[in-house]
CSV table of C-alpha atoms in Angstrom, one decimal:
chain,number,residue,atom,x,y,z
F,199,ALA,CA,0.1,-0.1,-0.4
F,200,GLN,CA,1.4,3.3,-0.9
F,201,ARG,CA,2.3,5.0,2.3
F,202,VAL,CA,3.5,8.5,0.6
F,203,THR,CA,2.2,10.4,-1.9
F,204,GLN,CA,3.7,13.5,-3.7
F,205,PRO,CA,1.3,14.9,-5.9
F,206,GLU,CA,3.2,16.9,-7.7
F,207,LYS,CA,5.9,15.1,-10.2
F,208,LEU,CA,7.3,18.7,-11.5
F,209,LEU,CA,7.6,22.1,-9.7
F,210,SER,CA,9.0,24.8,-11.5
F,211,VAL,CA,9.1,28.3,-9.7
F,212,PHE,CA,11.3,31.8,-10.2
F,213,LYS,CA,14.3,32.1,-8.0
F,214,GLY,CA,13.5,34.1,-4.5
F,215,ALA,CA,10.3,33.1,-5.1
F,216,PRO,CA,8.5,30.5,-2.0
F,217,VAL,CA,8.2,27.1,-2.4
F,218,GLU,CA,6.2,24.3,-1.2
F,219,LEU,CA,6.6,20.4,-1.8
F,220,LYS,CA,3.4,18.7,-1.0
F,221,CYS,CA,3.8,15.4,0.6
F,222,ASN,CA,0.7,13.4,2.6
F,223,TYR,CA,1.5,9.8,4.2
F,224,SER,CA,-0.7,7.1,5.5
F,225,TYR,CA,0.2,5.3,8.6
F,226,SER,CA,-1.3,4.0,11.6
F,227,GLY,CA,1.8,4.1,14.0
F,228,SER,CA,3.9,7.1,14.9
F,229,PRO,CA,5.5,8.1,11.8
F,230,GLU,CA,9.1,8.6,11.5
F,231,LEU,CA,9.5,11.4,8.2
F,232,PHE,CA,12.4,12.7,6.7
F,233,TRP,CA,13.1,14.7,3.4
F,234,TYR,CA,15.5,13.1,0.8
F,235,VAL,CA,17.2,15.1,-1.9
F,236,GLN,CA,19.3,14.0,-5.2
F,237,TYR,CA,20.9,16.9,-6.6
F,238,SER,CA,22.6,15.9,-10.3
F,239,ARG,CA,24.6,13.2,-10.4
F,240,GLN,CA,24.6,12.9,-6.8
F,241,ARG,CA,23.4,10.4,-4.6
F,242,LEU,CA,20.2,10.8,-2.3
F,243,GLN,CA,21.0,12.4,0.8
F,244,LEU,CA,19.0,13.3,3.8
F,245,LEU,CA,17.4,17.3,3.8
F,246,LEU,CA,15.7,17.2,6.9
F,247,ARG,CA,14.0,15.0,9.8
F,248,HIS,CA,10.8,16.0,11.4
F,249,ILE,CA,12.0,14.6,14.3
F,250,SER,CA,14.8,17.3,15.2
F,251,ARG,CA,12.8,20.4,13.5
F,252,GLU,CA,15.7,21.3,12.1
F,253,SER,CA,16.0,24.1,9.1
F,254,ILE,CA,18.9,22.8,6.6
F,255,LYS,CA,19.1,25.0,3.3
F,256,GLY,CA,16.6,27.6,4.7
F,257,PHE,CA,14.3,24.4,4.2
F,258,THR,CA,11.3,23.4,6.8
F,259,ALA,CA,9.2,20.7,7.4
F,260,ASP,CA,6.3,20.6,9.7
F,261,LEU,CA,4.2,17.3,10.4
F,262,ASN,CA,0.8,17.8,10.7
F,263,LYS,CA,-1.0,15.0,12.4
F,264,GLY,CA,-4.3,16.2,11.6
F,265,GLU,CA,-3.5,16.5,7.5
F,266,THR,CA,-1.6,13.5,7.9
F,267,SER,CA,1.2,16.2,5.8
F,268,PHE,CA,4.5,17.0,5.9
F,269,HIS,CA,5.2,19.5,3.8
F,270,LEU,CA,8.3,20.9,2.6
F,271,LYS,CA,8.9,24.7,2.3
F,272,LYS,CA,11.3,27.2,1.9
F,273,PRO,CA,10.5,31.0,1.6
F,274,PHE,CA,12.8,32.4,-1.1
F,275,ALA,CA,14.3,29.6,-3.6
F,276,GLN,CA,17.5,29.6,-5.2
F,277,GLU,CA,18.6,28.0,-8.2
F,278,GLU,CA,20.7,25.5,-6.4
F,279,ASP,CA,17.5,23.9,-4.9
F,280,SER,CA,16.9,22.6,-8.1
F,281,ALA,CA,16.7,19.0,-7.7
F,282,MET,CA,14.7,15.9,-7.0
F,283,TYR,CA,13.2,15.9,-3.8
F,284,TYR,CA,11.4,12.7,-1.7
F,285,CYS,CA,9.4,12.7,1.1
F,286,ALA,CA,10.4,9.1,2.7
F,287,PRO,CA,7.9,6.5,3.8
F,288,PRO,CA,6.4,7.1,7.1
F,289,ASN,CA,7.6,3.4,8.3
F,290,ASN,CA,11.6,3.7,8.3
F,291,ASN,CA,11.5,-0.4,7.7
F,292,ASP,CA,9.1,0.3,4.6
F,293,MET,CA,11.7,2.4,2.6
F,294,ARG,CA,9.1,2.2,-0.9
F,295,PHE,CA,9.7,5.8,-1.9
F,296,GLY,CA,6.8,7.8,-3.8
F,297,ALA,CA,7.2,9.7,-7.4
F,298,GLY,CA,9.3,12.4,-6.0
F,299,THR,CA,9.0,15.8,-6.9
F,300,ARG,CA,11.2,17.4,-9.5
F,301,LEU,CA,11.8,20.9,-8.4
F,302,THR,CA,13.0,23.7,-10.7
F,303,VAL,CA,14.5,26.7,-9.8
F,304,LYS,CA,14.3,29.4,-12.8
F,305,PRO,CA,16.9,32.2,-12.4
R,12,GLY,CA,28.1,11.7,8.6
R,13,ALA,CA,27.7,8.1,7.8
R,14,VAL,CA,29.0,6.2,4.2
R,15,VAL,CA,27.9,3.9,2.3
R,16,SER,CA,29.9,2.8,-0.5
R,17,GLN,CA,28.9,1.1,-3.4
R,18,HIS,CA,31.2,-0.8,-6.0
R,19,PRO,CA,31.4,-0.9,-8.9
R,20,SER,CA,30.2,2.6,-10.1
R,21,TRP,CA,29.3,1.6,-13.5
R,22,VAL,CA,30.3,-1.5,-15.3
R,23,ILE,CA,29.6,-2.9,-18.8
R,24,CYS,CA,29.0,-6.6,-19.3
R,25,LYS,CA,27.6,-8.9,-21.8
R,26,SER,CA,24.3,-10.7,-22.1
R,27,GLY,CA,24.5,-14.0,-20.6
R,28,THR,CA,26.8,-13.4,-18.1
R,29,SER,CA,26.7,-12.3,-14.3
R,30,VAL,CA,27.4,-9.0,-12.4
R,31,LYS,CA,27.8,-8.9,-8.6
R,32,ILE,CA,27.4,-5.0,-6.9
R,33,GLU,CA,28.4,-4.5,-3.3
R,34,CYS,CA,26.8,-1.9,-0.9
R,35,ARG,CA,29.2,-1.4,2.1
R,36,SER,CA,28.6,0.3,4.7
R,37,LEU,CA,32.1,2.1,6.0
R,38,ASP,CA,31.3,3.4,9.6
R,39,PHE,CA,28.1,2.1,10.9
R,40,GLN,CA,26.3,-1.4,11.3
R,41,ALA,CA,23.9,-2.0,8.6
R,42,THR,CA,21.2,-3.8,9.9
R,43,THR,CA,18.6,-3.4,7.2
R,44,MET,CA,20.1,-2.9,3.5
R,45,PHE,CA,17.6,-1.9,0.9
R,46,TRP,CA,18.2,-2.1,-3.4
R,47,TYR,CA,16.7,0.0,-5.9
R,48,ARG,CA,16.7,0.3,-9.3
R,49,GLN,CA,16.0,4.0,-11.0
R,50,PHE,CA,15.1,4.7,-14.4
R,51,PRO,CA,16.1,7.9,-16.0
R,52,LYS,CA,14.5,10.9,-14.4
R,53,GLN,CA,11.8,8.7,-12.7
R,54,SER,CA,11.5,7.4,-8.6
R,55,LEU,CA,13.8,4.7,-7.1
R,56,MET,CA,12.0,1.6,-7.2
R,57,LEU,CA,12.1,-0.9,-4.4
R,58,MET,CA,13.7,-4.5,-5.5
R,59,ALA,CA,14.2,-6.0,-1.9
R,60,THR,CA,15.2,-5.4,1.6
R,61,SER,CA,17.8,-7.6,3.3
R,62,ASN,CA,18.4,-7.8,7.3
R,63,GLU,CA,21.6,-8.9,8.3
R,64,GLY,CA,21.4,-12.8,8.2
R,65,SER,CA,18.3,-13.5,6.9
R,66,LYS,CA,16.6,-14.1,3.4
R,67,ALA,CA,16.1,-11.2,1.5
R,68,THR,CA,12.6,-9.4,1.1
R,69,TYR,CA,11.7,-9.1,-2.7
R,70,GLU,CA,9.0,-6.6,-3.6
R,71,GLN,CA,6.3,-8.5,-5.8
R,72,GLY,CA,7.5,-8.6,-9.9
R,73,VAL,CA,11.0,-8.8,-8.6
R,74,GLU,CA,12.9,-12.2,-10.1
R,75,LYS,CA,14.7,-13.5,-6.9
R,76,ASP,CA,16.7,-16.0,-8.8
R,77,LYS,CA,17.2,-13.1,-11.1
R,78,PHE,CA,18.5,-10.6,-8.5
R,79,LEU,CA,20.2,-12.5,-5.9
R,80,ILE,CA,20.7,-10.5,-2.9
R,81,ASN,CA,22.9,-11.4,-0.1
R,82,HIS,CA,23.5,-10.0,3.3
R,83,ALA,CA,26.0,-11.5,5.3
R,84,SER,CA,27.4,-9.3,7.4
R,85,LEU,CA,26.6,-6.1,9.4
R,86,THR,CA,28.8,-4.1,6.5
R,87,LEU,CA,28.3,-6.0,3.5
R,88,SER,CA,25.2,-6.9,0.7
R,89,THR,CA,25.7,-7.5,-2.2
R,90,LEU,CA,23.4,-8.0,-5.7
R,91,THR,CA,24.2,-10.3,-8.3
R,92,VAL,CA,22.3,-10.0,-11.6
R,93,THR,CA,22.4,-13.4,-13.1
R,94,SER,CA,22.2,-13.6,-16.7
R,95,ALA,CA,21.9,-10.3,-17.0
R,96,HIS,CA,19.9,-9.1,-20.7
R,97,PRO,CA,19.9,-5.9,-22.1
R,98,GLU,CA,16.6,-5.2,-20.3
R,99,ASP,CA,18.6,-5.1,-17.3
R,100,SER,CA,20.5,-2.2,-17.9
R,101,SER,CA,19.9,0.6,-15.3
R,102,PHE,CA,21.1,2.3,-12.7
R,103,TYR,CA,21.1,0.2,-9.2
R,104,ILE,CA,21.2,2.2,-5.8
R,105,CYS,CA,21.5,0.3,-2.3
R,106,SER,CA,21.1,2.1,1.0
R,107,ALA,CA,21.6,1.1,4.5
R,108,ARG,CA,20.2,2.0,7.7
R,109,ASP,CA,21.0,0.8,11.2
R,110,ASP,CA,18.4,-0.3,13.8
R,111,ARG,CA,18.5,2.7,15.9
R,112,PRO,CA,14.7,4.5,15.9
R,113,PHE,CA,14.2,8.2,13.9
R,114,THR,CA,17.6,7.4,11.9
R,115,GLU,CA,18.0,7.9,8.5
R,116,ALA,CA,18.7,5.8,5.8
R,117,PHE,CA,22.4,6.0,3.9
R,118,PHE,CA,22.9,5.6,0.1
R,119,GLY,CA,25.6,4.4,-2.2
R,120,GLN,CA,26.5,6.5,-4.9
R,121,GLY,CA,24.5,4.0,-7.4
R,122,THR,CA,26.0,1.6,-10.2
R,123,ARG,CA,25.5,2.1,-13.8
R,124,LEU,CA,24.6,-1.6,-15.7
R,125,THR,CA,24.9,-2.1,-19.0
R,126,VAL,CA,24.1,-5.3,-20.9
R,127,VAL,CA,25.4,-5.7,-24.3
């Protein structure tokens, strides 16, 4: 069963514009949520995790249990943010990723 | 941060031969490893999950006799593509994590397999 949904496969914004990458999950337990990023020709790497409520490269993500969402946000997108973003499945032992969202930040 | 090393980075093999891809966790104990296949500009497709010392759990549609996975130690998992055919050409990625809660997975750099 699909555990995580990223409704937008492609997202394009201009530099300096706000950006929000959506992620909705379905899980009956306590979710362990992460965002991963894959820059061009690089390996996937962790961007941030919900448990630490951190801000990495200007990105934040708030866990909304009522809406079962973990949207990724950045107030001012930069060109170097262009990448593939994956919201990880909420069960850390079930690593079936969703489709991901390809973000393009135009100059 | 933790490092996962995947080897080789690329390989070309003849149709009908077998190819082994290694995935090593360099500084942590990888109790669980995951193998993915990624097509150009697409998401990762999970092929199998392996726990150290146990048989791998394959995703539906993935032939376990074709994609042999061994996870014999806490730092090494291997994927062997047996009797490779051109349609097996793809980018294969491994990831690993330990068993602590709320810890992320670490990914290898991937292996580009081309079967000619």
